[in-house]
Coordinates of C-alpha atoms in Angstrom, one line a residue:
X160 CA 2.9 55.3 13.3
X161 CA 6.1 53.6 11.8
X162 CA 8.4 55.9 14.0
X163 CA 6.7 54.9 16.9
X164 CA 6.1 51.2 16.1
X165 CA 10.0 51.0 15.4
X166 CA 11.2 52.9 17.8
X167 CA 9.4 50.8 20.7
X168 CA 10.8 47.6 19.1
X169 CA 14.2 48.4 18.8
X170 CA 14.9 50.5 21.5
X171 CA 15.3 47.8 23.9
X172 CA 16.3 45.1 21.5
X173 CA 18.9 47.1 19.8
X174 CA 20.5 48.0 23.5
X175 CA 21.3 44.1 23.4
X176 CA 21.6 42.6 20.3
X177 CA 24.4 45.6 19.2
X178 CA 26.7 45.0 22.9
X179 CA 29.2 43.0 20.4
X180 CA 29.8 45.8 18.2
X181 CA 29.6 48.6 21.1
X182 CA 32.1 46.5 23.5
X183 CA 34.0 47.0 20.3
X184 CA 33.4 50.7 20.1
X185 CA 32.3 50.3 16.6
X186 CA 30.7 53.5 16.8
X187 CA 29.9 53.8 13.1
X188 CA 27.3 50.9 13.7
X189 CA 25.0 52.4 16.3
X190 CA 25.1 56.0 14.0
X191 CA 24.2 53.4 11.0
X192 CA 21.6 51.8 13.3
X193 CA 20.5 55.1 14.0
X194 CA 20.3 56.4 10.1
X195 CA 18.4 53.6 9.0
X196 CA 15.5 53.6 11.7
X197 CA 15.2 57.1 10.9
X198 CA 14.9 56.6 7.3
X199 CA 12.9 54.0 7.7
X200 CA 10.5 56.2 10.0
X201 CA 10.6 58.9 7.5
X202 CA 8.9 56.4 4.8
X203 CA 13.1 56.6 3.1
X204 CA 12.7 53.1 2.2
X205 CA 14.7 53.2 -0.8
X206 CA 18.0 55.0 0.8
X207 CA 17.4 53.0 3.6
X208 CA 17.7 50.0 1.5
X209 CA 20.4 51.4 -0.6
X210 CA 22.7 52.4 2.5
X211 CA 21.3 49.0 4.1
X212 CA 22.9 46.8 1.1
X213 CA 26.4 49.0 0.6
X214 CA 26.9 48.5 4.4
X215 CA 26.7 44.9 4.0
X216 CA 29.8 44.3 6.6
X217 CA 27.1 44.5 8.9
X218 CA 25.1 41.2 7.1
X219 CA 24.6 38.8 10.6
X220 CA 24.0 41.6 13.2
X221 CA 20.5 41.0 13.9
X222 CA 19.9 44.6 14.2
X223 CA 21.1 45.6 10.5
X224 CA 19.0 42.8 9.5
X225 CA 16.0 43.7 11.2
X226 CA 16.0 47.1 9.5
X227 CA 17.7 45.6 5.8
X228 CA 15.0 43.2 6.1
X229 CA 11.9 46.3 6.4
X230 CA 13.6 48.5 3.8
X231 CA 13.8 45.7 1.5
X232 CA 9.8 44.5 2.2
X233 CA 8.7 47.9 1.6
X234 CA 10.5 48.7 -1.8
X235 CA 9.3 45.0 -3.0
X236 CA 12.9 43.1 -2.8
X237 CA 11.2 40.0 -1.1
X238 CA 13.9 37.9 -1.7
X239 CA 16.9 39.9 0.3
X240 CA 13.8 40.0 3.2
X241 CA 13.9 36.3 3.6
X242 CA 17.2 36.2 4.1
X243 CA 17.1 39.1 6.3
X244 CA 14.5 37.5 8.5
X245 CA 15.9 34.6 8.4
X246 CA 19.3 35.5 10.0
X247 CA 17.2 37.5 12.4
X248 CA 15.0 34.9 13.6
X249 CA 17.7 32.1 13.6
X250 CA 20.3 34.3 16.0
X251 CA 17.6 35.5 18.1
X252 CA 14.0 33.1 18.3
X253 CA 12.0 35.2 20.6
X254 CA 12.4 38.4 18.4
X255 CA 8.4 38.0 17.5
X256 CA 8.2 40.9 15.4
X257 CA 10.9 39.7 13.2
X258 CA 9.5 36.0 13.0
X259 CA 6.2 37.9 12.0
X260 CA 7.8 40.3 9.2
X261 CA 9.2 36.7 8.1
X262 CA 6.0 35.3 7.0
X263 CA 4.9 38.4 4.7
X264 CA 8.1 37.9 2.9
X265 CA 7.5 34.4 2.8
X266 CA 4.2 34.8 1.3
X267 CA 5.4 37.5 -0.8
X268 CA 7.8 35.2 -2.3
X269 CA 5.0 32.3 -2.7
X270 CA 7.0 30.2 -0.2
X271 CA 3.4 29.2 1.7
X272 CA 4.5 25.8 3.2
X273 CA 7.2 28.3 4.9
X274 CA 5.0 30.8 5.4
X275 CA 2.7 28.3 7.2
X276 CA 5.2 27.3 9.5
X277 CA 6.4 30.0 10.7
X278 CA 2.9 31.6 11.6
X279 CA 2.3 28.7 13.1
X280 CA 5.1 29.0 15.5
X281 CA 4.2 32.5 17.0
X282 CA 0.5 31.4 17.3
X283 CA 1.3 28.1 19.1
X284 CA 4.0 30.0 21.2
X285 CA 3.1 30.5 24.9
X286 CA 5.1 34.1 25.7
X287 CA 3.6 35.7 21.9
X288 CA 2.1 38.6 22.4
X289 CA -1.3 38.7 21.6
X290 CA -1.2 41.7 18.6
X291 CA 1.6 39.0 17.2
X292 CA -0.4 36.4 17.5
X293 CA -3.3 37.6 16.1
X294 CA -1.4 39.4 12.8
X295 CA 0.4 35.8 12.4
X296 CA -3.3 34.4 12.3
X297 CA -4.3 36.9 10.1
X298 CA -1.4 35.4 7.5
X299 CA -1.9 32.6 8.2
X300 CA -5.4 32.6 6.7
X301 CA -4.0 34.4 3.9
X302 CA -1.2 31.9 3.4
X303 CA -4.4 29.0 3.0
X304 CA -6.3 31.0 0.7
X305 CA -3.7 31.6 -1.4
X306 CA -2.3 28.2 -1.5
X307 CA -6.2 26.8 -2.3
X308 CA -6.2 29.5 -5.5
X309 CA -2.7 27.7 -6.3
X310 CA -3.8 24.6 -5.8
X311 CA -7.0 25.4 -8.3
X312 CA -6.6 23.6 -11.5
X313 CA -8.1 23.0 -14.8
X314 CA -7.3 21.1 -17.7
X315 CA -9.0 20.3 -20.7
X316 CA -8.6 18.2 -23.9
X317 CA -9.9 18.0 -26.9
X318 CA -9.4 14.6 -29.2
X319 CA -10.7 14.4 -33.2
X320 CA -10.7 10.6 -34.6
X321 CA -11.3 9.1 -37.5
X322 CA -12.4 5.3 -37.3
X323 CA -14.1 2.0 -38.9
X324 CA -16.0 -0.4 -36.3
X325 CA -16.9 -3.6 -37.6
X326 CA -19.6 -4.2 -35.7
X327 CA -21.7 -0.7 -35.2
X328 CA -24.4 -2.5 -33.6
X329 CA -22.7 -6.0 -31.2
X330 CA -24.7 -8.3 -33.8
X331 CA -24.3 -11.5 -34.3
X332 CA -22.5 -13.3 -37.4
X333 CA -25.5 -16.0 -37.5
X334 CA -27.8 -15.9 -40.3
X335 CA -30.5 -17.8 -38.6
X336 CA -31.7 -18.4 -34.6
X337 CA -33.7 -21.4 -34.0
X338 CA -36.7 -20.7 -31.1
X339 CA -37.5 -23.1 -29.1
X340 CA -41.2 -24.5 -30.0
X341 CA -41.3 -21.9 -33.1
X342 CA -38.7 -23.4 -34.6
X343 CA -36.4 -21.2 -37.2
X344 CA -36.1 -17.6 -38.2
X345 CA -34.3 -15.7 -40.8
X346 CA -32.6 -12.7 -38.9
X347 CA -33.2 -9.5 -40.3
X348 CA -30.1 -7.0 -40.8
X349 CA -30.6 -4.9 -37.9
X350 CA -29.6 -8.0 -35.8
X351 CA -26.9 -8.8 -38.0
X352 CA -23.3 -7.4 -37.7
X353 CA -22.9 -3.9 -39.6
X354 CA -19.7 -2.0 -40.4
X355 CA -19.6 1.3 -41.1
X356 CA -16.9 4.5 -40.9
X357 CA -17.1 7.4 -38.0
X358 CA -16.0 10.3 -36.8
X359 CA -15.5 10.7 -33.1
X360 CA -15.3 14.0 -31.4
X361 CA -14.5 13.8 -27.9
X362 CA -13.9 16.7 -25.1
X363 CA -12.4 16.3 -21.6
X364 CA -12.4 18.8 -18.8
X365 CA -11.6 18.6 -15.2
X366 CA -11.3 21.1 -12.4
X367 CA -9.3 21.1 -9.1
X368 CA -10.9 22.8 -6.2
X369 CA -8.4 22.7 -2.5
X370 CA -10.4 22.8 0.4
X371 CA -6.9 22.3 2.5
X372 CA -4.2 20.7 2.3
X373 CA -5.3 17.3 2.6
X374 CA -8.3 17.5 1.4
X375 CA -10.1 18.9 -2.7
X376 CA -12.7 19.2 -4.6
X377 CA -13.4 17.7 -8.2
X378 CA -15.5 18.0 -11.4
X379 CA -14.7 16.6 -14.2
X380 CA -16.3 16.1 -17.8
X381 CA -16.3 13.8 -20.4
X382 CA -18.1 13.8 -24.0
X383 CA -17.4 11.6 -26.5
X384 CA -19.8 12.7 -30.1
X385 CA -19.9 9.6 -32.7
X386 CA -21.2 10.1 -36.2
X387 CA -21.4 7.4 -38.8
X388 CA -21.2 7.4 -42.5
X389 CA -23.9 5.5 -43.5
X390 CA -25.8 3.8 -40.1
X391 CA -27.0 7.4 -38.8
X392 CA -29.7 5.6 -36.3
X393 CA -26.4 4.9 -34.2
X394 CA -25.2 8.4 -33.8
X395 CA -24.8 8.9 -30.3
X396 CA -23.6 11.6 -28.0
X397 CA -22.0 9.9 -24.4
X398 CA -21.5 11.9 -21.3
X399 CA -19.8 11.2 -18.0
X400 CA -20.4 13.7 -15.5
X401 CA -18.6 13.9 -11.7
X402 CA -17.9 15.5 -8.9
X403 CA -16.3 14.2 -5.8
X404 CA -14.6 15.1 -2.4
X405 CA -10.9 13.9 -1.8
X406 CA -8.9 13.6 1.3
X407 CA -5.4 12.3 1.9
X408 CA -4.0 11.7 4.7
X409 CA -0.4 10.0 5.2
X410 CA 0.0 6.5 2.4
X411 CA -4.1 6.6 3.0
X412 CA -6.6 8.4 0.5
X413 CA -10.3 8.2 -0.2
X414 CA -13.4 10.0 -1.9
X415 CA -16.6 10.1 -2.7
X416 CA -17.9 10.7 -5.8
X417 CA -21.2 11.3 -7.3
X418 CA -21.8 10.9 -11.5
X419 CA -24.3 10.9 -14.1
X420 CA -23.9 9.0 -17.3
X421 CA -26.5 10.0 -19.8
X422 CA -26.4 8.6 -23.7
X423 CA -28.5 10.4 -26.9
X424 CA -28.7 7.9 -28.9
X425 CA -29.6 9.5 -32.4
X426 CA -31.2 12.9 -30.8
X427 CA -32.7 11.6 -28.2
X428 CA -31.8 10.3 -24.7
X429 CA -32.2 6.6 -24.3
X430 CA -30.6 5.5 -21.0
X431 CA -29.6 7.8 -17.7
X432 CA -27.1 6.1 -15.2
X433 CA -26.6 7.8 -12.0
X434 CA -24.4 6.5 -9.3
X435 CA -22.4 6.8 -6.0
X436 CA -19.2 5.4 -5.4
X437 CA -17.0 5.6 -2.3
X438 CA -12.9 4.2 -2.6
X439 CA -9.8 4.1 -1.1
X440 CA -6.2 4.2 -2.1
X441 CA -3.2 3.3 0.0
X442 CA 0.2 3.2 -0.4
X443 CA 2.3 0.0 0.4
X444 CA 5.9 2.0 -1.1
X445 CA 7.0 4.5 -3.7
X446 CA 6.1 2.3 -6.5
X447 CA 3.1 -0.2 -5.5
X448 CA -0.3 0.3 -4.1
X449 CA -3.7 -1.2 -3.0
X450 CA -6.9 0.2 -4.1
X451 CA -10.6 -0.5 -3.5
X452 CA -14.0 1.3 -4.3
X453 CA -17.8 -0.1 -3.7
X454 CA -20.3 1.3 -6.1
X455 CA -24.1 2.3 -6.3
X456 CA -26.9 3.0 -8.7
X457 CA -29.7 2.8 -11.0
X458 CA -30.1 2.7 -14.7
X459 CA -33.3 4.2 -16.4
X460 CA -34.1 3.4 -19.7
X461 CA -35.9 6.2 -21.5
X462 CA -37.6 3.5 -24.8
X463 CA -37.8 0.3 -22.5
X464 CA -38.1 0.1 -18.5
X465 CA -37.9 -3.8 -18.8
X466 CA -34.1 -2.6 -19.2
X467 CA -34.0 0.1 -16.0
X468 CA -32.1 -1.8 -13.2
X469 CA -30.0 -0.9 -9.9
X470 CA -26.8 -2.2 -9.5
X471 CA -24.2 -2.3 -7.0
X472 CA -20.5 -3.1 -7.7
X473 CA -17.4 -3.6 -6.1
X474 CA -14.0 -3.2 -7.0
X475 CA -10.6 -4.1 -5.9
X476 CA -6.9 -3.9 -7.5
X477 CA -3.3 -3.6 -7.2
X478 CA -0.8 -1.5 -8.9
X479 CA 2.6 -1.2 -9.8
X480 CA 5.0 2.0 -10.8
X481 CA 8.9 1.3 -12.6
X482 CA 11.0 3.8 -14.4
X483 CA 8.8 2.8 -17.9
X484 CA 6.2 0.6 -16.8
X485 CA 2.5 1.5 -15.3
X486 CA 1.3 -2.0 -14.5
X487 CA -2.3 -2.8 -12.2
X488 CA -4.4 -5.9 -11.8
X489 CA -8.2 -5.8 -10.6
X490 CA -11.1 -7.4 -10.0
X491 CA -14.7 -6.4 -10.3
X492 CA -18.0 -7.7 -9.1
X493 CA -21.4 -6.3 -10.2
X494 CA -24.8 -7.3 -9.4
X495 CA -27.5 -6.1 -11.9
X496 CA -31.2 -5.8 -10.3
X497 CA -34.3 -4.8 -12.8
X498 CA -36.9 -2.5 -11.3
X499 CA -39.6 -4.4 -12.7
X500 CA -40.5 -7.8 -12.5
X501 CA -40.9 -7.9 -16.7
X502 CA -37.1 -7.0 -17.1
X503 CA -36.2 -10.2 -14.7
X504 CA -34.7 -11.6 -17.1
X505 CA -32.3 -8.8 -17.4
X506 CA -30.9 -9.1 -13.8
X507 CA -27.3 -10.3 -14.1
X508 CA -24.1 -10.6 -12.3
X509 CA -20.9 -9.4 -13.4
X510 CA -17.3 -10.9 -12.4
X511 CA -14.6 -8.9 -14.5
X512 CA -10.9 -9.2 -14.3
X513 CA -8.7 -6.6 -15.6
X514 CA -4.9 -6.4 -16.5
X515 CA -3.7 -2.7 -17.6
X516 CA 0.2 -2.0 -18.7
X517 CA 1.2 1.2 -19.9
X518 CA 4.7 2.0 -20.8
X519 CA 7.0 5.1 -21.5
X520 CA 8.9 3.3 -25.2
X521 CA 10.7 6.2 -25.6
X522 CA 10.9 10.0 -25.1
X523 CA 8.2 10.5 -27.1
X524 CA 6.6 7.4 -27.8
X525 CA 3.7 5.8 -25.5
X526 CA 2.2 2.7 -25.3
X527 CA -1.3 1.6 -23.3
X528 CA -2.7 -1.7 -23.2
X529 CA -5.6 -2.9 -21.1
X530 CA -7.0 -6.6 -21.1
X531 CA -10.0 -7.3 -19.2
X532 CA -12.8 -10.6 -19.2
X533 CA -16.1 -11.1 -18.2
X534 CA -18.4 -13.7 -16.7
X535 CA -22.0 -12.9 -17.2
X536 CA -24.2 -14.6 -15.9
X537 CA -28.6 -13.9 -15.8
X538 CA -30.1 -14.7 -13.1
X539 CA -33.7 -15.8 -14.8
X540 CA -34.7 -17.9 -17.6
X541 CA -34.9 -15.7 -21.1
X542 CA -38.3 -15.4 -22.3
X543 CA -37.9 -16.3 -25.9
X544 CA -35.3 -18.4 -25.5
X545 CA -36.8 -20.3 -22.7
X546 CA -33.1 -21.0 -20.6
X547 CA -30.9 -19.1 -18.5
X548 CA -28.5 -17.0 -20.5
X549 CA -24.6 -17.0 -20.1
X550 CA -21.8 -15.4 -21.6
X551 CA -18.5 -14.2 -21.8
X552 CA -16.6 -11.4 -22.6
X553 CA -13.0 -10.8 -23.8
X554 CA -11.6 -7.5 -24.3
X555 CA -8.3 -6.3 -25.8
X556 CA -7.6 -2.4 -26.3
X557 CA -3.8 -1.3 -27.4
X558 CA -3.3 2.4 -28.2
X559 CA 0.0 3.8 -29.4
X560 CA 0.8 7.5 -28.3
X561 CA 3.2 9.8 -30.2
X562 CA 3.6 12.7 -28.2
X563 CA 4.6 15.9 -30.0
X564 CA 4.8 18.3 -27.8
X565 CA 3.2 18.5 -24.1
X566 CA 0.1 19.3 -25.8
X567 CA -0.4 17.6 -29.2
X568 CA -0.5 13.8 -29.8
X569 CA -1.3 11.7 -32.3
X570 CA -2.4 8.1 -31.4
X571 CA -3.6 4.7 -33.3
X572 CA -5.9 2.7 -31.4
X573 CA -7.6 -0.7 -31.6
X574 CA -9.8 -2.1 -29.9
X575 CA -11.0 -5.4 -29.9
X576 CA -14.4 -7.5 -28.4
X577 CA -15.2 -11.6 -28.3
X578 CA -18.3 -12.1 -26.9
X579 CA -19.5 -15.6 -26.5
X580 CA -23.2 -17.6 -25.1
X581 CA -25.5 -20.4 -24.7
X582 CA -27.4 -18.5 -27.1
X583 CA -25.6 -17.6 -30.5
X584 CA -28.0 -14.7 -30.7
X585 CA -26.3 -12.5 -28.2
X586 CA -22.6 -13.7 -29.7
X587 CA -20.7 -11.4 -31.3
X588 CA -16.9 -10.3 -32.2
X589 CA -15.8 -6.7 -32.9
X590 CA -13.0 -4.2 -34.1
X591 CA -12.9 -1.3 -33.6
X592 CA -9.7 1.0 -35.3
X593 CA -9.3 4.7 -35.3
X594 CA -6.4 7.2 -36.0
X595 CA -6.9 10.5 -33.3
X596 CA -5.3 13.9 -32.5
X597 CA -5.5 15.1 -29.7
X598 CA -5.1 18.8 -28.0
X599 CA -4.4 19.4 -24.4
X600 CA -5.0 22.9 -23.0

């Protein structure tokens, strides 16, 4: 079936292509010619190759090239087939079968963009012939599914700390709260600020899915494990949970993602948050940005619906990439809704603004800082307290990053919370300093 399929293709292309050399009586070339479509007929692909490469005077004639280019497909030398083809299909663009042996050596090379584009020019060509056409199709749905199992990623981490948080449980430093028309109370230690050493074990895993080339699939994982020395009523295992679509297209991209947040708070689950959020990201240049994203969901409370809510949020920001420096502002509004009108007092609203800087110190030496503060305000009066409730949060996080090897790091963190309200129950500041190593695989 070779013979035949070669012979039909190069009879007549071979009659014009070699006229140079035969005006030329080069009569050595058509016997070469000759030889190696014989070979190659007779499944000789090795000698045909080996002749093909010691006659390399002949490298340009789109003939020789044609055949150097088969002989070096079929004893796997993929490399000197691209070439081959290459030379073919740039001397002569209507040779279709050459264009079309192009594209398996592209692909057998892993060159898919290539590989793309040049089956896309014999399927969107008007004078293709339709066995051509329908072979470039063919590899050309081979060229997407291979680039989707290329595209396919996953990464995981693994991080071990060791920490002290000052305030296990956001109490407050008061000894006493005075209630209006009770008068005052002594507060018992569970309200009170405790400190207390932990160990944190935390796992991260995500997974890359290309649906296209624009567009992906994600899921991604994210369990944090804390155990305390001595307050074991806190031990708490924290899970983020999501999977979203992704498209890009040009400086715009956008997603949807859906997640579940569930905490087990001391064996057993205490709150489930499920949401929805859709956002965009577009590109002003190479080094700044604009992005957006507009969030849904509910919060169930497993001990205490007075606490189950739905919320929606939205969020906007700017960012900005140098040589060293990671730098983005934002701003976030949330609105907090209970489900039931006992936890009204519960509702809130949420304005947040955010400051994050991350910088490259040196080769191996990383530092992030974020800086973020809260208005809170409640949007009913509090039942014991008998007055709307307001506060405010600062937070401060800095984490230094010593980066052994692609893999291994080792990083000191700190983070830091001021909380401050109309009612010094709910006040609170905390610190929260841990020494981690982390393991990237």
């Amino acid at each position: 079936m070779i013979k035949q399929a070669l012979a039909h293709l190069l009879c007549g292309f071979l009659t014009v292509v070699s006229v140079s050399a035969l005006a030329k009586n080069d009569e050595s070339y058509a016997k070469l010619l000759t030889e190696l479509q014989q070979l190659i007929s007779d499944h000789k692909f090795q000698q045909a190759y080996k002749i093909s490469h010691i006659e390399n005077q002949y490298l340009g004639e789109p003939a020789f090239d044609f055949l150097l280019g088969i002989s070096a497909l079929k004893t796997n030398q993929p490399a000197t087939a691209v070439f081959a083809f290459e030379r073919v299909v740039e001397a002569s663009p209507q040779w279709y079968e050459a264009r079309l042996h192009l594209v398996r050596a592209y692909l057998m090379v892993k060159n898919l963009p290539a590989a793309d584009t040049q089956a896309l020019i014999l399927i969107n060509a008007a004078n293709t012939p339709k066995n051509i056409k329908t072979s470039a199709q063919s590899l050309l749905d081979a060229a997407i599914v291979e680039q989707q199992r290329a595209g396919r990623t996953y990464t995981q981490n693994i991080q071990l700390a060791f920490g002290v948080d000052d305030n296990v449980n956001a109490g407050t430093a008061e000894d006493t709260i005075i209630i209006p028309n009770l008068g005052e109370f002594l507060l018992s230690p569970d309200s009170k600020s405790t400190d207390d050493n932990y160990m944190q074990l935390n796992y991260r895993g995500s997974y890359s899915h290309p649906l296209d080339q624009q567009s992906l699939l994600t899921l991604s994982v994210n369990t944090a494990w804390y155990k305390f020395e001595a307050l074991e009523q806190y031990d708490r295992v924290n899970t983020h949970i999501n999977a979203a679509y992704k498209h890009k297209q040009d400086k715009l991209s956008w997603y949807v993602q859906a997640g579940v947040t569930p905490l087990i708070l001391d064996g057993e689950l205490y709150r489930t948050e499920s949401s929805l959020v859709t956002g965009a990201d577009f590109k002003l240049s190479k080094k700044s940005r604009l992005f957006g994203a507009v969030s849904f969901g509910v919060m169930n409370n497993k001990l205490d619906e007075k606490l189950d809510n739905t919320f929606i949020a939205l969020n906007a920001g700017t960012s900005y990439v140098s040589q060293r420096w990671f730098q983005s502002v934002s701003i976030n509004i949330k609105t907090e809704n209970a489900d039931v009108p006992a936890g009204k007092s519960n509702s809130r609203n949420i304005l947040g603004m955010y400051y994050q800087a991350n910088s490259q110190l040196a080769e191996h030496w990383q530092l992030l800082t974020l800086a973020g503060y809260q208005w809170i305000d409640y949007q009913d009066e509090h039942p014991l307290f008998l007055k709307d409730r307001e506060d405010n949060l600062l937070m401060l996080t800095s984490t230094i990053r010593y980066l052994i090897n692609d893999d291994l790091a080792i990083q000191l963190a700190a983070n830091y919370q001021d909380k401050t309200s109309n009612i010094s129950l709910f006040e609170y500041d905390r610190l929260d300093i841990n020494l981690s190593v982390s393991y990237s695989f």
